[in-house]
Short mmCIF file of C-alpha atoms and ligand atoms in Angstrom, two decimals:
data_model
loop_
_atom_site.label_atom_id
_atom_site.label_comp_id
_atom_site.label_asym_id
_atom_site.label_seq_id
_atom_site.Cartn_x
_atom_site.Cartn_y
_atom_site.Cartn_z
CA MET A 1 -54.87 48.67 54.28
CA LEU A 2 -51.77 46.79 52.84
CA SER A 3 -48.45 47.94 53.28
CA THR A 4 -46.66 48.46 49.82
CA SER A 5 -43.61 46.73 51.04
CA TYR A 6 -42.85 43.95 53.77
CA ILE A 7 -39.67 42.87 55.58
CA ILE A 8 -39.43 39.24 55.88
CA LEU A 9 -37.02 37.93 58.57
CA ASN A 10 -35.80 34.45 58.25
CA LYS A 11 -34.86 32.48 61.37
CA LYS A 12 -33.15 29.85 59.85
CA ALA A 13 -30.78 32.16 58.03
CA LEU A 14 -29.91 33.73 61.45
CA LYS A 15 -29.33 30.44 62.94
CA GLN A 16 -27.04 29.32 60.14
CA ASN A 17 -25.14 32.73 60.40
CA ILE A 18 -24.78 32.54 64.25
CA ARG A 19 -23.76 28.89 64.08
CA TYR A 20 -21.03 29.76 61.26
CA LEU A 21 -19.63 32.71 63.34
CA LYS A 22 -19.62 30.88 66.79
CA LYS A 23 -17.38 28.33 64.91
CA ARG A 24 -15.16 30.72 63.80
CA ILE A 25 -14.61 32.44 67.09
CA GLY A 26 -14.62 29.43 69.38
CA GLU A 27 -16.91 28.35 72.21
CA ASP A 28 -15.07 30.21 74.97
CA VAL A 29 -15.77 33.62 73.31
CA LYS A 30 -19.00 35.32 74.24
CA PHE A 31 -21.31 36.22 71.13
CA THR A 32 -22.80 39.36 71.48
CA SER A 33 -25.47 40.43 69.34
CA VAL A 34 -25.34 44.22 68.36
CA ILE A 35 -28.85 45.57 67.80
CA LYS A 36 -28.32 49.39 67.56
CA GLY A 37 -30.09 51.07 64.90
CA ASN A 38 -33.26 49.38 65.43
CA ALA A 39 -31.23 46.20 64.96
CA TYR A 40 -29.89 47.07 61.85
CA GLY A 41 -33.38 47.74 60.50
CA HIS A 42 -34.57 44.38 61.55
CA SER A 43 -36.64 45.79 64.58
CA ILE A 44 -35.53 45.62 67.93
CA GLU A 45 -38.62 43.89 69.06
CA LYS A 46 -38.85 41.13 66.54
CA PHE A 47 -35.31 40.44 66.23
CA LEU A 48 -34.14 40.18 69.84
CA PRO A 49 -36.58 37.44 70.75
CA MET A 50 -35.62 35.52 67.63
CA ALA A 51 -31.91 35.78 68.31
CA GLU A 52 -32.37 34.56 71.83
CA SER A 53 -34.16 31.47 70.64
CA CYS A 54 -31.06 30.87 68.31
CA GLY A 55 -28.97 31.03 71.54
CA VAL A 56 -27.83 34.58 72.02
CA ASP A 57 -27.95 36.03 75.55
CA TYR A 58 -25.79 39.25 75.26
CA PHE A 59 -27.11 42.24 73.68
CA ALA A 60 -25.51 45.58 72.82
CA VAL A 61 -27.36 48.95 71.98
CA PHE A 62 -26.27 52.58 71.36
CA ASP A 63 -28.54 54.40 73.62
CA SER A 64 -30.86 54.15 76.60
CA TYR A 65 -33.84 54.80 74.28
CA GLU A 66 -32.85 51.61 72.52
CA ALA A 67 -32.07 49.76 75.79
CA GLU A 68 -35.73 50.59 77.11
CA ARG A 69 -37.01 48.72 73.92
CA ALA A 70 -34.90 45.84 74.22
CA LEU A 71 -35.62 45.43 78.09
CA LYS A 72 -39.34 45.14 77.18
CA VAL A 73 -38.77 42.17 74.83
CA LYS A 74 -35.81 40.43 76.40
CA SER A 75 -35.62 37.25 78.62
CA SER A 76 -34.41 37.81 82.23
CA ASN A 77 -31.52 35.55 81.23
CA SER A 78 -30.10 37.92 78.72
CA GLU A 79 -27.61 40.68 79.45
CA LEU A 80 -27.76 44.27 77.93
CA MET A 81 -25.06 46.82 77.47
CA ILE A 82 -25.44 50.43 76.28
CA MET A 83 -22.29 51.29 73.99
CA GLY A 84 -22.92 55.08 73.80
CA ALA A 85 -25.18 57.65 74.95
CA ILE A 86 -27.15 57.58 78.26
CA ASP A 87 -28.36 60.45 80.19
CA ASN A 88 -26.97 60.93 83.71
CA GLU A 89 -30.72 60.96 84.93
CA ASP A 90 -30.97 57.60 83.35
CA LEU A 91 -28.26 56.04 85.16
CA PRO A 92 -30.45 54.79 88.25
CA TRP A 93 -32.70 53.20 85.86
CA ALA A 94 -29.82 51.33 84.08
CA ILE A 95 -28.35 50.15 87.48
CA GLU A 96 -32.00 49.21 88.65
CA ASN A 97 -32.42 47.06 85.51
CA HIS A 98 -28.93 45.69 85.66
CA ILE A 99 -27.96 47.11 82.25
CA SER A 100 -24.23 47.60 81.89
CA PHE A 101 -22.88 50.63 79.97
CA TYR A 102 -19.75 52.30 78.66
CA VAL A 103 -17.76 54.65 80.54
CA PHE A 104 -15.63 56.80 78.61
CA ASP A 105 -14.94 60.06 80.68
CA PHE A 106 -14.82 61.07 84.25
CA ASN A 107 -18.16 63.05 84.11
CA ARG A 108 -19.90 59.33 83.36
CA LEU A 109 -17.76 57.78 85.85
CA GLU A 110 -18.53 60.01 88.78
CA LYS A 111 -22.24 60.21 87.86
CA ALA A 112 -22.27 56.53 87.82
CA ILE A 113 -20.70 56.09 91.04
CA ALA A 114 -23.00 58.71 92.76
CA ALA A 115 -26.18 57.09 91.03
CA ALA A 116 -24.97 53.51 92.54
CA LYS A 117 -24.36 55.27 95.94
CA TYR A 118 -27.80 56.68 95.76
CA MET A 119 -29.43 53.40 94.76
CA ASN A 120 -27.04 51.63 97.30
CA LYS A 121 -26.48 49.20 94.37
CA THR A 122 -23.70 48.37 92.00
CA ALA A 123 -23.23 49.91 88.48
CA CYS A 124 -21.84 47.35 86.01
CA ILE A 125 -19.57 49.46 83.52
CA HIS A 126 -17.45 48.81 80.72
CA ILE A 127 -14.26 50.81 80.87
CA GLU A 128 -13.94 52.22 77.25
CA VAL A 129 -10.17 53.07 76.32
CA GLU A 130 -9.02 55.33 73.79
CA THR A 131 -6.66 53.34 71.21
CA GLY A 132 -6.84 55.48 68.19
CA LEU A 133 -10.36 55.61 66.89
CA ASN A 134 -10.40 59.08 68.51
CA ARG A 135 -14.14 58.97 69.07
CA THR A 136 -14.74 58.03 72.61
CA GLY A 137 -12.67 56.54 75.53
CA PHE A 138 -10.19 57.37 78.22
CA ASP A 139 -6.76 58.35 77.21
CA TRP A 140 -3.81 56.52 78.63
CA GLU A 141 -2.75 59.47 80.68
CA MET A 142 -6.08 59.22 82.39
CA LEU A 143 -5.93 55.62 83.40
CA PRO A 144 -4.12 56.03 86.81
CA GLN A 145 -7.08 58.24 87.78
CA VAL A 146 -9.61 55.90 86.44
CA ALA A 147 -8.00 53.04 88.44
CA LYS A 148 -7.80 55.01 91.55
CA PHE A 149 -11.77 56.06 91.27
CA VAL A 150 -12.67 52.50 90.60
CA ASN A 151 -10.58 51.06 93.42
CA GLU A 152 -11.85 53.50 95.98
CA GLU A 153 -15.50 52.68 94.95
CA SER A 154 -15.30 49.10 94.40
CA GLN A 155 -18.34 48.65 96.33
CA TYR A 156 -20.37 50.47 93.83
CA ILE A 157 -18.58 49.70 90.76
CA GLN A 158 -18.40 46.32 88.99
CA VAL A 159 -16.22 46.20 85.84
CA GLU A 160 -18.04 44.11 83.41
CA GLY A 161 -15.73 44.88 80.44
CA ILE A 162 -12.69 46.62 79.37
CA CYS A 163 -13.29 47.65 75.70
CA THR A 164 -12.17 49.68 72.69
CA HIS A 165 -13.28 49.87 68.95
CA TYR A 166 -11.22 49.63 65.88
CA ALA A 167 -11.06 52.38 63.16
CA GLY A 168 -12.01 50.18 60.20
CA ALA A 169 -10.82 46.64 60.53
CA GLU A 170 -12.64 45.71 57.24
CA SER A 171 -10.06 47.17 54.94
CA VAL A 172 -6.39 46.38 54.72
CA ALA A 173 -5.59 49.96 54.22
CA ASN A 174 -6.07 50.49 57.88
CA TYR A 175 -3.65 47.32 58.83
CA LEU A 176 -1.18 49.49 60.50
CA ARG A 177 -3.67 51.56 62.36
CA ILE A 178 -5.30 48.49 63.81
CA GLN A 179 -2.24 46.91 64.89
CA LYS A 180 -1.26 50.18 66.73
CA GLN A 181 -4.78 50.02 68.32
CA MET A 182 -4.04 46.36 69.34
CA ASP A 183 -0.90 47.31 71.12
CA ARG A 184 -2.36 50.35 72.75
CA PHE A 185 -5.18 48.34 73.96
CA ASN A 186 -2.89 45.61 75.44
CA LYS A 187 -0.74 48.39 77.32
CA CYS A 188 -4.05 49.56 78.89
CA LYS A 189 -5.14 46.11 79.62
CA ASP A 190 -1.83 45.38 81.39
CA PHE A 191 -1.71 48.58 83.29
CA LEU A 192 -5.48 48.26 84.70
CA LYS A 193 -4.37 44.73 85.47
CA SER A 194 -1.56 45.76 87.61
CA LYS A 195 -3.89 48.13 89.42
CA GLY A 196 -6.05 45.16 90.28
CA ILE A 197 -8.62 45.97 87.87
CA THR A 198 -9.92 42.54 85.92
CA PRO A 199 -13.19 42.72 84.13
CA ASN A 200 -15.52 39.71 83.16
CA TYR A 201 -14.68 40.57 79.52
CA TYR A 202 -12.12 42.10 77.46
CA HIS A 203 -13.84 43.11 74.23
CA THR A 204 -12.58 44.83 71.17
CA ALA A 205 -13.82 43.16 68.03
CA SER A 206 -16.77 43.76 65.73
CA SER A 207 -17.58 41.48 62.90
CA ALA A 208 -14.64 42.64 60.70
CA ALA A 209 -12.08 42.50 63.32
CA ALA A 210 -13.31 39.01 64.50
CA LEU A 211 -12.98 37.70 61.19
CA ILE A 212 -9.82 39.05 60.07
CA TYR A 213 -7.71 39.42 63.31
CA PRO A 214 -8.35 36.45 65.60
CA GLU A 215 -6.34 38.15 68.39
CA THR A 216 -9.00 40.63 68.75
CA ARG A 217 -11.71 38.30 70.00
CA MET A 218 -10.49 38.01 73.49
CA ASP A 219 -13.42 37.18 75.80
CA MET A 220 -16.18 38.59 73.56
CA VAL A 221 -17.20 39.59 70.26
CA ARG A 222 -19.64 42.44 69.28
CA PHE A 223 -21.24 40.95 65.94
CA GLY A 224 -23.36 43.40 64.01
CA ILE A 225 -23.53 43.14 60.37
CA ALA A 226 -22.00 39.71 59.95
CA HIS A 227 -24.82 37.99 61.92
CA TYR A 228 -27.37 39.89 59.94
CA GLY A 229 -25.86 37.83 56.91
CA PHE A 230 -23.80 40.65 55.38
CA TRP A 231 -20.07 40.77 54.97
CA PRO A 232 -18.38 44.13 56.35
CA SER A 233 -16.47 44.18 53.00
CA GLU A 234 -15.24 42.18 50.32
CA GLU A 235 -11.98 41.91 51.69
CA THR A 236 -13.33 40.35 54.73
CA LYS A 237 -15.28 37.90 52.72
CA MET A 238 -12.36 36.81 50.56
CA HIS A 239 -10.21 36.62 53.70
CA ASN A 240 -12.71 34.09 54.94
CA LEU A 241 -12.95 32.57 51.59
CA LEU A 242 -9.46 31.87 51.35
CA SER A 243 -8.67 30.82 55.03
CA ASP A 244 -11.55 28.21 55.04
CA SER A 245 -10.09 24.91 54.59
CA LYS A 246 -13.48 23.53 53.04
CA LYS A 247 -13.08 25.69 49.89
CA PHE A 248 -16.23 27.59 50.51
CA THR A 249 -18.37 27.09 47.55
CA ARG A 250 -21.45 28.59 49.20
CA ASP A 251 -21.38 31.81 51.01
CA PRO A 252 -21.79 30.92 54.82
CA LEU A 253 -23.69 34.19 55.41
CA HIS A 254 -27.20 34.39 54.66
CA SER A 255 -29.31 37.62 54.76
CA VAL A 256 -31.87 37.25 57.49
CA LEU A 257 -33.81 40.19 56.12
CA GLN A 258 -35.79 40.29 52.79
CA TRP A 259 -37.26 43.46 51.78
CA LYS A 260 -39.94 43.11 49.24
CA THR A 261 -42.74 44.74 47.21
CA LYS A 262 -44.67 44.02 43.99
CA ILE A 263 -44.79 45.57 40.48
CA MET A 264 -47.15 48.55 40.62
CA SER A 265 -47.26 49.38 36.83
CA LEU A 266 -45.75 48.03 33.65
CA LYS A 267 -45.33 50.18 30.28
CA TRP A 268 -43.29 50.22 27.04
CA VAL A 269 -41.00 53.29 26.40
CA LYS A 270 -40.04 53.99 22.79
CA GLN A 271 -36.41 54.04 21.71
CA GLY A 272 -34.96 57.58 21.99
CA GLU A 273 -37.16 58.64 24.89
CA PHE A 274 -35.78 59.84 28.35
CA ILE A 275 -37.06 57.80 31.21
CA SER A 276 -38.08 59.48 34.70
CA TYR A 277 -37.13 63.05 35.62
CA GLY A 278 -34.40 64.83 33.67
CA ASN A 279 -32.12 63.23 31.21
CA SER A 280 -30.12 60.68 33.19
CA PHE A 281 -31.61 57.63 31.24
CA LEU A 282 -32.10 57.34 27.70
CA ALA A 283 -33.74 54.38 26.10
CA SER A 284 -31.48 53.34 23.42
CA LYS A 285 -33.86 50.79 22.39
CA LYS A 286 -37.53 50.22 23.10
CA ARG A 287 -37.71 49.41 26.84
CA LEU A 288 -40.25 47.47 29.21
CA ILE A 289 -40.26 49.65 32.42
CA ALA A 290 -41.79 48.56 35.60
CA GLY A 291 -43.02 51.01 38.32
CA ILE A 292 -41.86 49.97 41.78
CA PRO A 293 -43.66 51.66 44.75
CA ILE A 294 -40.46 52.32 46.96
CA GLY A 295 -38.43 55.69 46.96
CA TYR A 296 -36.13 57.50 49.03
CA TYR A 297 -38.79 58.36 51.68
CA HIS A 298 -38.66 54.53 52.37
CA GLY A 299 -34.85 54.55 52.66
CA TYR A 300 -34.16 53.39 49.03
CA ARG A 301 -31.23 55.69 48.55
CA ARG A 302 -31.41 58.31 45.79
CA SER A 303 -27.63 57.30 45.11
CA LEU A 304 -29.05 53.82 43.71
CA SER A 305 -30.60 55.98 40.67
CA ASN A 306 -29.51 54.04 37.65
CA VAL A 307 -27.03 51.72 39.37
CA GLY A 308 -29.28 49.89 42.01
CA HIS A 309 -30.80 46.36 41.12
CA VAL A 310 -33.67 44.34 42.04
CA LEU A 311 -34.80 40.77 41.70
CA ILE A 312 -38.01 39.94 39.70
CA ARG A 313 -38.88 36.32 38.37
CA GLY A 314 -35.36 35.23 39.83
CA ARG A 315 -33.54 37.78 37.74
CA LYS A 316 -31.71 40.95 38.23
CA SER A 317 -33.39 44.15 36.93
CA ARG A 318 -31.75 47.60 37.02
CA VAL A 319 -33.06 50.68 38.29
CA VAL A 320 -33.34 53.24 35.45
CA GLY A 321 -33.68 57.05 35.94
CA TYR A 322 -33.61 58.81 39.38
CA VAL A 323 -35.10 57.13 42.56
CA ASN A 324 -37.90 59.41 43.35
CA MET A 325 -39.48 60.10 46.70
CA ASN A 326 -42.13 57.22 46.77
CA MET A 327 -41.19 55.19 43.72
CA PHE A 328 -38.56 54.12 40.91
CA LEU A 329 -38.41 52.41 37.65
CA ALA A 330 -36.80 49.29 36.72
CA ASP A 331 -36.00 48.00 33.54
CA VAL A 332 -37.72 44.49 32.90
CA THR A 333 -37.42 44.32 28.94
CA ASN A 334 -35.50 41.17 29.47
CA ILE A 335 -37.43 39.22 32.09
CA GLN A 336 -39.97 36.89 30.49
CA ASN A 337 -43.75 36.74 31.39
CA VAL A 338 -43.17 39.60 33.64
CA LYS A 339 -46.59 40.59 34.99
CA LEU A 340 -48.13 43.29 37.10
CA ASN A 341 -47.87 42.35 40.92
CA ASP A 342 -44.95 40.15 40.49
CA GLU A 343 -42.84 40.04 43.64
CA VAL A 344 -39.81 42.53 43.51
CA VAL A 345 -36.98 41.85 45.98
CA LEU A 346 -35.06 44.95 46.88
CA ILE A 347 -32.87 43.25 49.60
CA GLY A 348 -32.50 39.35 50.11
CA LYS A 349 -32.89 36.16 48.09
CA GLN A 350 -35.16 35.30 45.21
CA GLY A 351 -34.61 31.95 43.57
CA LYS A 352 -31.11 31.38 43.23
CA GLN A 353 -30.17 35.11 43.09
CA ARG A 354 -29.32 37.11 46.07
CA ILE A 355 -29.37 40.82 46.32
CA SER A 356 -27.63 43.05 49.17
CA VAL A 357 -27.00 46.60 48.59
CA ALA A 358 -23.34 46.27 48.01
CA SER A 359 -24.16 43.78 45.04
CA PHE A 360 -24.11 46.94 42.67
CA SER A 361 -20.46 46.97 41.46
CA GLU A 362 -19.84 50.51 42.07
CA LEU A 363 -21.14 50.57 45.66
CA SER A 364 -19.34 50.08 48.82
CA ASN A 365 -20.58 47.62 51.48
CA PHE A 366 -20.91 50.58 53.85
CA LEU A 367 -24.28 51.12 52.08
CA ASN A 368 -25.55 47.96 53.54
CA TYR A 369 -25.14 49.52 57.03
CA GLU A 370 -26.87 52.74 55.91
CA LEU A 371 -29.73 51.30 54.04
CA LEU A 372 -30.44 48.43 56.51
CA SER A 373 -30.59 50.88 59.59
CA ARG A 374 -32.63 53.41 57.71
CA LEU A 375 -35.52 51.02 56.98
CA PRO A 376 -38.62 52.86 58.15
CA ILE A 377 -39.82 51.60 61.49
CA GLN A 378 -43.44 51.30 59.81
CA ILE A 379 -42.67 48.76 57.41
CA PRO A 380 -44.16 45.52 58.79
CA ARG A 381 -41.55 42.79 59.85
CA ILE A 382 -42.79 39.33 59.42
CA ILE A 383 -40.73 36.27 61.00
CA VAL A 384 -40.64 33.05 58.89
CA GLU A 385 -39.06 29.78 60.33
CA LYS A 386 -38.01 28.14 56.94
C1 LIG B 1 -21.80 48.95 65.65
C2 LIG B 1 -20.66 48.46 66.47
C3 LIG B 1 -20.26 47.15 66.45
C4 LIG B 1 -20.83 46.15 65.43
O1 LIG B 1 -20.23 46.52 64.16
P1 LIG B 1 -20.33 45.54 62.82
O2 LIG B 1 -19.36 45.95 61.90
O3 LIG B 1 -21.77 45.71 62.48
O4 LIG B 1 -20.00 44.00 63.05
C5 LIG B 1 -19.58 46.78 67.33
N1 LIG B 1 -18.84 47.74 68.44
C6 LIG B 1 -19.25 48.93 68.40
C7 LIG B 1 -18.85 49.95 69.48
C8 LIG B 1 -20.17 49.32 67.44
O5 LIG B 1 -20.70 50.60 67.44
#
């Protein structure tokens, strides 16, 4: 049986994105590929080896489940870090496999030391400090105790990183909050340094921070969305556009992923008729309507009802009516020669046109993150080199 839709991964696009981003951050900054959320929907198993062949050798996942998947496909030269959840009973496994992990509270720190002692090995940790996101991280007041623990157990603890995460660097509305976070981070960094704790990497930046605030890059950038070829926000894109001396005429980021299906049905709907459930779309003229076999079950959000677009024959076609569980309808009245089984691009390029979820005027770039990471694991991923 054939799949109703396919995800194509374009290696050339990834190579170009990495080259561009490496040029922006400079050679001395470690490029880390964030592959949480099934590599933003690209598939950890397919994406990781492809990124390795594009020169990436440091990967970040959210939890030990993702780490286990990454471990199976990564080369022994690549490093792996867990930025979030790991059960205490999995700590020996992480230590055994040289997987570094974030430590953001005393429970984790104590258990990491205990596990390392039990294994008679060294746990490789990233000390996450709280700077204002108020999610995870050691508060300033806790740092003397952290330093004490780490120094007393230095035989069992290697500090790979000291890190934090910003509360929305992609938006200028958060400017002051980000500035405050940078100041707090530097204070933490100086304090730990004064206690003799110096990591291999100070790292704070995600895509947006790295592209907007150069001082956040430090020793390592954790790139997610940008290396998959999407801008964290329009602001980030504009900022880079304006600061690029070679007046960038072409978008330097290319979507690695293309999600495509084909037209399942075509029919004319008369003027004055409502289309699909309810009365959200009224045909004010006679309309040619294509049935697309993708719905919210496949991760195509219901909020794209009447606003999403797809590409057919190199042209944009709008979603009409509600997105259903397994299908939605698109208006193809103005697409010449449209035929059954024509290719439909839901995300990615077709001809000269490109569609990202955020291409739809009213929608925010955050939908890119959400829609990508929710692409069902069952859709086949196919790598192309071109
Ligand atoms: C997801 C994540 C990133 C990557 O963010 P992007 O905006 O996709 O670049 C970096 N660091 C942490 C801690 C994250 O959770």
